[in-house]
Amino acid sequence: MFKMAIVSVAAAVVGIHSAGFFVGSKEKESFISRVTLEEHCDLEASAFAVENLTNGEIRPFRYGEAFIRAKESDWLKVVLNKDFSAVYFDGEKIRAGKQVKVVQNCSSETTLDNIFDTLRPVLVDLRSRVLDRPPAPEITGYFPIDKQRDLCNEVAETFGYDFSRGRIDTAVHPFCSGTGNDVRITTRFDENDPLGSIYSTIHEVGHALYEQNIDQIYSFSNIGRGVSMGVHESQSRILENQLGRSESLADWLFKKFFDYFGDIGCKDSTSFYKSINSVKNGFIRTESDELQYNLHVLLRYRLEKWLFDGDLNANDLEYVWNEEFEKDFGLAIEKPSDGILQDVHWSEGLFGYFPTYSLGNVYAGCLFEAMQIQIPALNENLNSGDLTEAIAWLANSVQKHGSLYSPVDLIQNACGFDITAEPLISYIEKKFSSTYNLN
């Protein structure tokens, strides 16, 4: 989790409320912040300017105004505060008035609904087939926390984390905070489960690298930070999963585990690779494996949409959660802490946050496909624990730009192709079909 992302969402919400905006439930519309909007379609807030009709002042569009997406069409409304009542779109004055209707043809390939609708049935089917197979081997043993901490530090440095501009501490829920020359991360330890600390560290290093690698010329400006939560999550996910849980890196990481802990219950790097990619049924999103994680997120996304569309009453949310969860996971929820109360997001008002997790995975899938094409020696490098080229590619293709480009433009420029769920689907199907001998 990147802490600054939460602050950005909160700022957007506060900006909307403080300006006195309200959308009645009968209208069945919902506020969408600039960050989320840019990930729904190619429309950029920078394309808008607003004019104060009293003094003629024209300035860029900002958080104080709110984008609203209508349920039944692709058009967007821009709600302005009382001081600014004219809108310009790409230099053209549209209409005076507090509400302006703007027609925008969003690319179907970049809308969340189309991406997620493509992803979900594949994951449900693959999950069912994997869970019918014999379970993967498990890491066993005693793993002293001091040795885990030392291994986490070495792994973080291997993945490119600059300790001269940050540090690693311990927290109940791992997170990354800061930017530029002070980017700190946390992890957590369990003496019986070293994978939790290692992969939490790698995940947070991904967030940290994004902030550490932004070009210094953008420091202390609005450009000098990650452009969106979705892109931020892509940087942590590609390190944690596509690189950190890859078969190529497994040999190096297995040797490191043996050096630090001795016998871990895996006879070789092949069984170790299967262990770090084990699929187990469970209730908790943050403890889920790579295959099932997106299903947890897509469940929350569906419920959020139903709530804001007026199709689901808040009083029925727990019942519908339990019902939908059993459809996807085949498990009956017996207590709220295993269901609706396991996350803090909704209680903090962070609606619209969950889909950025899966959007980050989709971005990561696209980036990894491009990385493999552009770095021919990637697998050979990973076999020896050398992530230099991979980290440099991410830094140059994505991270150094900060918020200079919109999320869609940034990812598509890095990849050289449109954003779809297909690269992620192909990667997951290939990986877990091979790991669990499905073919």
Short mmCIF file of C-alpha atoms in Angstrom, two decimals:
data_model
loop_
_atom_site.label_atom_id
_atom_site.label_comp_id
_atom_site.label_asym_id
_atom_site.label_seq_id
_atom_site.Cartn_x
_atom_site.Cartn_y
_atom_site.Cartn_z
CA MET A 1 0.00 0.00 0.00
CA PHE A 2 1.28 3.47 -0.88
CA LYS A 3 0.23 5.88 1.85
CA MET A 4 0.32 8.99 -0.32
CA ALA A 5 -2.33 7.45 -2.56
CA ILE A 6 -4.79 7.41 0.35
CA VAL A 7 -4.07 11.06 1.04
CA SER A 8 -4.75 11.93 -2.62
CA VAL A 9 -8.16 10.26 -2.57
CA ALA A 10 -9.04 11.89 0.73
CA ALA A 11 -8.00 15.28 -0.66
CA ALA A 12 -10.25 14.80 -3.66
CA VAL A 13 -13.20 13.89 -1.49
CA VAL A 14 -12.59 16.83 0.86
CA GLY A 15 -12.29 19.16 -2.12
CA ILE A 16 -15.64 18.03 -3.47
CA HIS A 17 -17.46 18.30 -0.15
CA SER A 18 -15.94 21.62 0.86
CA ALA A 19 -17.11 23.15 -2.38
CA GLY A 20 -20.66 22.28 -1.45
CA PHE A 21 -21.27 19.66 -4.13
CA PHE A 22 -23.88 17.00 -3.65
CA VAL A 23 -25.44 14.46 -5.98
CA GLY A 24 -28.76 13.05 -4.85
CA SER A 25 -29.30 9.29 -4.80
CA LYS A 26 -32.14 9.65 -7.31
CA GLU A 27 -29.69 10.84 -9.94
CA LYS A 28 -27.73 7.61 -9.60
CA GLU A 29 -24.42 9.33 -10.31
CA SER A 30 -21.15 9.29 -8.39
CA PHE A 31 -18.12 11.51 -7.98
CA ILE A 32 -14.95 10.41 -9.75
CA SER A 33 -11.67 12.09 -8.87
CA ARG A 34 -9.14 13.15 -11.49
CA VAL A 35 -6.98 10.13 -10.73
CA THR A 36 -9.78 7.64 -11.20
CA LEU A 37 -11.18 9.44 -14.22
CA GLU A 38 -7.93 9.22 -16.12
CA GLU A 39 -7.92 5.47 -15.58
CA HIS A 40 -11.49 5.10 -16.82
CA CYS A 41 -10.80 6.71 -20.18
CA ASP A 42 -8.40 8.90 -22.11
CA LEU A 43 -9.99 12.17 -21.01
CA GLU A 44 -7.44 14.23 -19.08
CA ALA A 45 -8.21 16.93 -16.55
CA SER A 46 -5.49 19.01 -18.20
CA ALA A 47 -7.76 19.31 -21.24
CA PHE A 48 -10.09 21.50 -19.18
CA ALA A 49 -9.82 25.11 -18.11
CA VAL A 50 -12.34 27.08 -16.07
CA GLU A 51 -13.20 30.78 -16.22
CA ASN A 52 -14.39 33.13 -13.51
CA LEU A 53 -17.12 35.12 -15.23
CA THR A 54 -16.76 37.93 -12.70
CA ASN A 55 -13.17 38.88 -13.40
CA GLY A 56 -12.35 36.84 -16.51
CA GLU A 57 -9.68 34.74 -14.79
CA ILE A 58 -8.97 31.46 -16.57
CA ARG A 59 -7.06 28.69 -14.82
CA PRO A 60 -6.54 24.91 -15.15
CA PHE A 61 -9.16 22.49 -13.88
CA ARG A 62 -8.35 21.09 -10.42
CA TYR A 63 -9.59 18.88 -7.61
CA GLY A 64 -12.08 21.43 -6.26
CA GLU A 65 -14.31 20.67 -9.21
CA ALA A 66 -15.74 17.20 -9.68
CA PHE A 67 -16.16 14.92 -12.65
CA ILE A 68 -19.40 12.96 -12.60
CA ARG A 69 -19.98 9.96 -14.82
CA ALA A 70 -23.59 9.21 -15.74
CA LYS A 71 -24.71 5.60 -15.44
CA GLU A 72 -26.53 5.33 -18.73
CA SER A 73 -24.05 6.83 -21.18
CA ASP A 74 -20.45 7.78 -21.84
CA TRP A 75 -20.89 11.50 -21.23
CA LEU A 76 -19.37 13.27 -18.29
CA LYS A 77 -20.57 16.31 -16.38
CA VAL A 78 -18.20 18.77 -14.75
CA VAL A 79 -19.59 20.39 -11.62
CA LEU A 80 -17.96 23.72 -10.82
CA ASN A 81 -17.79 25.68 -7.61
CA LYS A 82 -19.68 28.96 -7.34
CA ASP A 83 -16.78 31.16 -8.46
CA PHE A 84 -16.09 29.43 -11.75
CA SER A 85 -19.00 28.87 -14.09
CA ALA A 86 -17.54 28.54 -17.58
CA VAL A 87 -15.61 25.58 -18.92
CA TYR A 88 -13.14 25.24 -21.77
CA PHE A 89 -12.40 21.83 -23.27
CA ASP A 90 -9.28 21.70 -25.47
CA GLY A 91 -9.47 25.49 -25.76
CA GLU A 92 -13.13 25.66 -26.78
CA LYS A 93 -15.66 27.34 -24.50
CA ILE A 94 -18.53 24.91 -24.04
CA ARG A 95 -21.26 26.57 -22.00
CA ALA A 96 -21.70 28.85 -19.04
CA GLY A 97 -23.44 27.39 -16.05
CA LYS A 98 -22.70 25.29 -13.00
CA GLN A 99 -23.16 22.00 -14.83
CA VAL A 100 -21.58 21.34 -18.20
CA LYS A 101 -22.22 18.28 -20.33
CA VAL A 102 -19.10 17.08 -22.13
CA VAL A 103 -19.23 14.31 -24.73
CA GLN A 104 -16.23 11.98 -24.55
CA ASN A 105 -15.84 8.77 -26.49
CA CYS A 106 -13.89 6.51 -24.18
CA SER A 107 -11.86 3.70 -25.69
CA SER A 108 -13.60 0.44 -24.80
CA GLU A 109 -10.24 -1.24 -24.29
CA THR A 110 -9.36 1.15 -21.47
CA THR A 111 -12.60 1.11 -19.49
CA LEU A 112 -12.60 -0.75 -16.22
CA ASP A 113 -15.79 -2.64 -16.95
CA ASN A 114 -14.51 -4.15 -20.17
CA ILE A 115 -11.15 -5.01 -18.64
CA PHE A 116 -12.66 -6.60 -15.54
CA ASP A 117 -15.44 -8.38 -17.45
CA THR A 118 -12.72 -10.02 -19.54
CA LEU A 119 -10.63 -10.94 -16.51
CA ARG A 120 -13.17 -12.42 -14.10
CA PRO A 121 -14.49 -15.51 -15.97
CA VAL A 122 -10.95 -16.60 -16.84
CA LEU A 123 -9.84 -16.35 -13.21
CA VAL A 124 -12.92 -18.18 -11.89
CA ASP A 125 -12.37 -21.08 -14.31
CA LEU A 126 -8.60 -21.29 -13.76
CA ARG A 127 -9.01 -21.10 -10.00
CA SER A 128 -11.46 -24.02 -10.05
CA ARG A 129 -9.10 -26.19 -12.09
CA VAL A 130 -6.06 -25.36 -9.96
CA LEU A 131 -7.82 -26.17 -6.70
CA ASP A 132 -8.76 -29.59 -8.10
CA ARG A 133 -5.05 -30.44 -8.36
CA PRO A 134 -2.80 -31.72 -5.54
CA PRO A 135 -1.52 -28.87 -3.35
CA ALA A 136 1.90 -27.35 -3.91
CA PRO A 137 4.75 -28.13 -1.46
CA GLU A 138 5.06 -25.81 1.52
CA ILE A 139 8.04 -24.12 3.13
CA THR A 140 8.51 -25.40 6.68
CA GLY A 141 10.85 -24.67 9.55
CA TYR A 142 11.75 -21.98 12.05
CA PHE A 143 12.77 -18.62 10.61
CA PRO A 144 14.31 -16.23 13.17
CA ILE A 145 13.18 -12.64 12.73
CA ASP A 146 16.71 -11.23 12.79
CA LYS A 147 17.67 -13.44 9.85
CA GLN A 148 14.47 -12.56 8.03
CA ARG A 149 15.28 -8.88 8.51
CA ASP A 150 18.76 -9.35 7.09
CA LEU A 151 17.40 -11.24 4.07
CA CYS A 152 14.75 -8.58 3.50
CA ASN A 153 17.44 -5.90 3.47
CA GLU A 154 19.52 -7.85 0.96
CA VAL A 155 16.53 -8.55 -1.27
CA ALA A 156 15.43 -4.89 -1.13
CA GLU A 157 18.90 -3.77 -2.20
CA THR A 158 18.95 -6.38 -4.97
CA PHE A 159 15.67 -4.99 -6.26
CA GLY A 160 17.15 -1.50 -6.37
CA TYR A 161 16.01 0.15 -3.13
CA ASP A 162 18.30 3.05 -2.19
CA PHE A 163 18.92 2.83 1.57
CA SER A 164 20.68 6.21 1.52
CA ARG A 165 17.25 7.74 0.82
CA GLY A 166 15.08 5.47 2.94
CA ARG A 167 14.83 2.72 5.54
CA ILE A 168 12.81 -0.38 6.40
CA ASP A 169 10.84 -0.62 9.63
CA THR A 170 8.19 -2.95 11.04
CA ALA A 171 4.41 -2.42 10.96
CA VAL A 172 1.27 -4.50 11.32
CA HIS A 173 0.26 -3.59 7.75
CA PRO A 174 3.20 -2.93 5.40
CA PHE A 175 3.21 0.40 3.58
CA CYS A 176 5.41 2.89 1.74
CA SER A 177 5.50 6.60 2.50
CA GLY A 178 7.38 9.61 1.18
CA THR A 179 8.87 10.77 -2.08
CA GLY A 180 12.14 11.98 -3.57
CA ASN A 181 15.02 11.72 -1.13
CA ASP A 182 13.03 10.30 1.80
CA VAL A 183 11.03 7.20 0.87
CA ARG A 184 10.47 4.74 3.73
CA ILE A 185 8.87 1.30 3.74
CA THR A 186 7.72 -1.18 6.35
CA THR A 187 7.27 -4.93 6.45
CA ARG A 188 6.06 -7.51 8.98
CA PHE A 189 7.54 -10.74 10.35
CA ASP A 190 6.27 -14.17 11.33
CA GLU A 191 8.77 -16.76 12.63
CA ASN A 192 6.80 -19.51 10.87
CA ASP A 193 6.28 -17.74 7.56
CA PRO A 194 9.23 -15.94 5.94
CA LEU A 195 7.39 -15.44 2.65
CA GLY A 196 5.17 -12.79 4.22
CA SER A 197 8.09 -10.55 5.09
CA ILE A 198 10.01 -11.15 1.87
CA TYR A 199 7.14 -10.44 -0.51
CA SER A 200 5.77 -7.56 1.55
CA THR A 201 9.23 -6.03 1.32
CA ILE A 202 9.47 -6.57 -2.45
CA HIS A 203 5.98 -5.14 -2.92
CA GLU A 204 6.74 -1.99 -0.95
CA VAL A 205 10.11 -1.62 -2.68
CA GLY A 206 8.14 -1.39 -5.94
CA HIS A 207 6.21 1.58 -4.56
CA ALA A 208 9.42 3.09 -3.19
CA LEU A 209 11.33 2.80 -6.46
CA TYR A 210 8.60 4.72 -8.25
CA GLU A 211 9.06 7.64 -5.86
CA GLN A 212 12.85 7.40 -5.65
CA ASN A 213 13.29 7.26 -9.42
CA ILE A 214 11.17 10.27 -10.39
CA ASP A 215 13.39 12.76 -12.19
CA GLN A 216 14.80 15.21 -9.63
CA ILE A 217 13.89 18.17 -11.84
CA TYR A 218 10.26 17.56 -10.85
CA SER A 219 10.96 17.65 -7.09
CA PHE A 220 8.57 19.79 -5.03
CA SER A 221 6.15 20.11 -7.93
CA ASN A 222 2.86 18.41 -8.72
CA ILE A 223 4.68 16.35 -11.34
CA GLY A 224 7.15 15.02 -8.78
CA ARG A 225 4.97 12.17 -7.52
CA GLY A 226 3.35 9.02 -8.81
CA VAL A 227 0.61 9.77 -11.33
CA SER A 228 -2.08 7.46 -9.93
CA MET A 229 -2.79 4.62 -7.55
CA GLY A 230 -3.19 2.21 -10.46
CA VAL A 231 0.25 2.98 -11.86
CA HIS A 232 1.74 2.91 -8.37
CA GLU A 233 0.28 -0.54 -7.81
CA SER A 234 1.67 -1.72 -11.14
CA GLN A 235 5.19 -0.99 -9.94
CA SER A 236 4.78 -2.95 -6.72
CA ARG A 237 2.96 -5.86 -8.41
CA ILE A 238 5.44 -6.35 -11.23
CA LEU A 239 8.28 -6.58 -8.70
CA GLU A 240 6.38 -8.84 -6.31
CA ASN A 241 4.83 -11.21 -8.84
CA GLN A 242 6.18 -11.15 -12.39
CA LEU A 243 9.78 -10.74 -11.19
CA GLY A 244 9.78 -11.80 -7.53
CA ARG A 245 7.74 -14.99 -8.00
CA SER A 246 9.18 -15.89 -11.39
CA GLU A 247 10.65 -19.29 -12.15
CA SER A 248 13.82 -17.57 -13.34
CA LEU A 249 14.46 -15.84 -10.01
CA ALA A 250 13.42 -18.86 -7.93
CA ASP A 251 16.83 -20.54 -8.22
CA TRP A 252 18.65 -17.48 -6.84
CA LEU A 253 16.09 -16.86 -4.11
CA PHE A 254 16.05 -20.53 -3.08
CA LYS A 255 19.82 -20.42 -2.56
CA LYS A 256 19.43 -17.28 -0.44
CA PHE A 257 16.81 -18.98 1.73
CA PHE A 258 19.13 -21.95 2.21
CA ASP A 259 22.05 -19.65 3.09
CA TYR A 260 20.02 -17.84 5.74
CA PHE A 261 17.84 -20.63 7.14
CA GLY A 262 19.23 -24.00 6.07
CA ASP A 263 16.64 -26.68 5.29
CA ILE A 264 13.25 -25.08 4.48
CA GLY A 265 11.37 -28.23 3.48
CA CYS A 266 11.88 -27.76 -0.27
CA LYS A 267 14.34 -30.12 -1.91
CA ASP A 268 15.20 -27.86 -4.87
CA SER A 269 14.37 -24.59 -6.61
CA THR A 270 11.56 -26.25 -8.58
CA SER A 271 9.62 -27.18 -5.45
CA PHE A 272 10.50 -23.77 -3.98
CA TYR A 273 9.02 -22.08 -7.05
CA LYS A 274 5.80 -24.05 -6.65
CA SER A 275 5.72 -23.15 -2.97
CA ILE A 276 5.97 -19.40 -3.54
CA ASN A 277 3.15 -19.68 -6.09
CA SER A 278 0.88 -21.91 -4.03
CA VAL A 279 -2.88 -21.42 -4.49
CA LYS A 280 -5.05 -21.89 -1.41
CA ASN A 281 -8.69 -21.07 -0.82
CA GLY A 282 -9.29 -18.42 1.81
CA PHE A 283 -11.36 -15.46 2.94
CA ILE A 284 -8.84 -12.64 3.28
CA ARG A 285 -7.86 -10.43 0.34
CA THR A 286 -4.45 -9.39 1.72
CA GLU A 287 -3.48 -13.03 2.31
CA SER A 288 -4.62 -14.30 -1.08
CA ASP A 289 -2.35 -15.63 -3.81
CA GLU A 290 -1.64 -14.08 -7.19
CA LEU A 291 -4.34 -16.09 -8.97
CA GLN A 292 -7.18 -15.27 -6.57
CA TYR A 293 -6.28 -11.73 -5.52
CA ASN A 294 -8.07 -10.04 -8.41
CA LEU A 295 -11.25 -12.00 -7.68
CA HIS A 296 -11.29 -10.48 -4.20
CA VAL A 297 -10.94 -7.01 -5.72
CA LEU A 298 -13.54 -7.56 -8.44
CA LEU A 299 -16.07 -8.63 -5.81
CA ARG A 300 -15.62 -5.31 -4.03
CA TYR A 301 -15.79 -3.40 -7.30
CA ARG A 302 -19.13 -5.00 -8.22
CA LEU A 303 -20.60 -4.15 -4.82
CA GLU A 304 -19.38 -0.55 -5.03
CA LYS A 305 -20.99 -0.13 -8.44
CA TRP A 306 -24.28 -1.58 -7.24
CA LEU A 307 -24.25 0.75 -4.23
CA PHE A 308 -23.64 3.90 -6.24
CA ASP A 309 -25.98 2.89 -9.04
CA GLY A 310 -28.74 2.53 -6.46
CA ASP A 311 -29.16 -1.19 -7.13
CA LEU A 312 -27.97 -2.22 -3.66
CA ASN A 313 -29.14 -0.89 -0.31
CA ALA A 314 -26.37 -0.39 2.25
CA ASN A 315 -28.37 -2.39 4.79
CA ASP A 316 -28.17 -5.42 2.48
CA LEU A 317 -24.44 -5.08 1.78
CA GLU A 318 -23.25 -7.79 4.18
CA TYR A 319 -25.78 -10.33 2.93
CA VAL A 320 -24.95 -9.66 -0.73
CA TRP A 321 -21.20 -9.73 0.01
CA ASN A 322 -21.55 -13.19 1.57
CA GLU A 323 -23.70 -14.41 -1.30
CA GLU A 324 -21.35 -13.13 -4.03
CA PHE A 325 -18.26 -14.39 -2.20
CA GLU A 326 -19.64 -17.91 -2.05
CA LYS A 327 -20.34 -17.79 -5.81
CA ASP A 328 -16.72 -16.92 -6.58
CA PHE A 329 -14.87 -18.82 -3.86
CA GLY A 330 -17.18 -21.63 -2.80
CA LEU A 331 -16.83 -20.68 0.88
CA ALA A 332 -19.58 -19.66 3.28
CA ILE A 333 -18.64 -16.66 5.44
CA GLU A 334 -19.44 -17.25 9.10
CA LYS A 335 -18.19 -14.01 10.67
CA PRO A 336 -17.94 -10.40 9.39
CA SER A 337 -14.18 -10.23 10.03
CA ASP A 338 -13.78 -12.84 7.28
CA GLY A 339 -16.06 -10.83 5.03
CA ILE A 340 -17.22 -7.26 4.86
CA LEU A 341 -15.22 -6.04 7.87
CA GLN A 342 -11.79 -7.30 6.78
CA ASP A 343 -10.81 -4.05 5.00
CA VAL A 344 -10.66 -0.47 6.28
CA HIS A 345 -11.30 1.25 2.95
CA TRP A 346 -15.08 1.72 3.07
CA SER A 347 -15.11 2.73 6.73
CA GLU A 348 -12.66 5.49 5.78
CA GLY A 349 -14.80 6.59 2.85
CA LEU A 350 -12.35 5.26 0.25
CA PHE A 351 -14.85 4.08 -2.33
CA GLY A 352 -13.26 3.56 -5.75
CA TYR A 353 -9.90 2.57 -4.25
CA PHE A 354 -10.21 -1.21 -4.66
CA PRO A 355 -10.32 -1.34 -8.48
CA THR A 356 -6.95 0.41 -8.66
CA TYR A 357 -5.38 -2.74 -7.21
CA SER A 358 -6.55 -4.88 -10.12
CA LEU A 359 -5.93 -2.09 -12.59
CA GLY A 360 -2.35 -2.09 -11.30
CA ASN A 361 -2.14 -5.81 -12.03
CA VAL A 362 -3.43 -5.21 -15.56
CA TYR A 363 -0.84 -2.47 -16.08
CA ALA A 364 1.85 -4.79 -14.68
CA GLY A 365 0.81 -7.51 -17.12
CA CYS A 366 1.23 -5.12 -20.04
CA LEU A 367 4.56 -3.80 -18.74
CA PHE A 368 5.96 -7.28 -18.17
CA GLU A 369 5.07 -8.36 -21.70
CA ALA A 370 6.87 -5.30 -23.06
CA MET A 371 9.82 -5.83 -20.72
CA GLN A 372 10.31 -9.39 -21.95
CA ILE A 373 10.40 -8.18 -25.54
CA GLN A 374 12.76 -5.29 -24.88
CA ILE A 375 15.15 -7.17 -22.56
CA PRO A 376 16.10 -10.42 -24.36
CA ALA A 377 18.38 -11.54 -21.51
CA LEU A 378 15.74 -10.98 -18.79
CA ASN A 379 15.38 -14.62 -17.70
CA GLU A 380 19.13 -15.19 -17.77
CA ASN A 381 19.63 -12.10 -15.61
CA LEU A 382 17.00 -13.20 -13.11
CA ASN A 383 18.57 -16.66 -12.82
CA SER A 384 21.67 -15.04 -11.36
CA GLY A 385 19.76 -12.57 -9.19
CA ASP A 386 20.60 -9.63 -11.44
CA LEU A 387 17.64 -7.24 -11.68
CA THR A 388 19.66 -4.26 -12.91
CA GLU A 389 18.24 -4.17 -16.44
CA ALA A 390 14.68 -4.84 -15.32
CA ILE A 391 14.74 -2.09 -12.69
CA ALA A 392 16.42 0.36 -15.09
CA TRP A 393 13.75 -0.38 -17.72
CA LEU A 394 10.96 0.44 -15.26
CA ALA A 395 12.77 3.57 -14.12
CA ASN A 396 13.26 4.88 -17.65
CA SER A 397 9.94 3.75 -19.11
CA VAL A 398 7.62 4.65 -16.25
CA GLN A 399 9.03 5.97 -13.00
CA LYS A 400 11.19 8.92 -14.01
CA HIS A 401 8.22 10.69 -15.61
CA GLY A 402 6.32 11.13 -12.33
CA SER A 403 2.94 12.69 -13.17
CA LEU A 404 4.06 14.21 -16.47
CA TYR A 405 1.73 11.96 -18.48
CA SER A 406 -1.73 10.57 -17.82
CA PRO A 407 -1.78 6.96 -16.55
CA VAL A 408 -3.07 5.59 -19.85
CA ASP A 409 -0.53 7.48 -21.93
CA LEU A 410 2.30 6.57 -19.58
CA ILE A 411 1.64 2.81 -19.70
CA GLN A 412 0.88 2.72 -23.42
CA ASN A 413 4.02 4.73 -24.24
CA ALA A 414 6.11 2.33 -22.16
CA CYS A 415 4.56 -0.76 -23.74
CA GLY A 416 4.02 0.34 -27.30
CA PHE A 417 0.50 -1.13 -27.39
CA ASP A 418 -2.99 -0.49 -25.99
CA ILE A 419 -3.89 -1.48 -22.45
CA THR A 420 -5.95 -4.66 -22.22
CA ALA A 421 -6.29 -7.55 -19.79
CA GLU A 422 -4.88 -10.03 -22.30
CA PRO A 423 -1.19 -9.84 -21.26
CA LEU A 424 -2.14 -10.45 -17.62
CA ILE A 425 -4.49 -13.30 -18.56
CA SER A 426 -1.84 -14.93 -20.76
CA TYR A 427 0.78 -14.62 -18.04
CA ILE A 428 -1.45 -16.07 -15.30
CA GLU A 429 -2.78 -18.93 -17.45
CA LYS A 430 0.72 -19.93 -18.57
CA LYS A 431 2.18 -19.71 -15.08
CA PHE A 432 -0.45 -21.64 -13.15
CA SER A 433 -1.17 -24.17 -15.90
CA SER A 434 2.50 -25.08 -15.81
CA THR A 435 2.86 -24.97 -12.02
CA TYR A 436 -0.16 -27.23 -11.48
CA ASN A 437 0.27 -29.41 -14.60
CA LEU A 438 -3.12 -28.49 -16.06
CA ASN A 439 -2.20 -29.19 -19.69
#
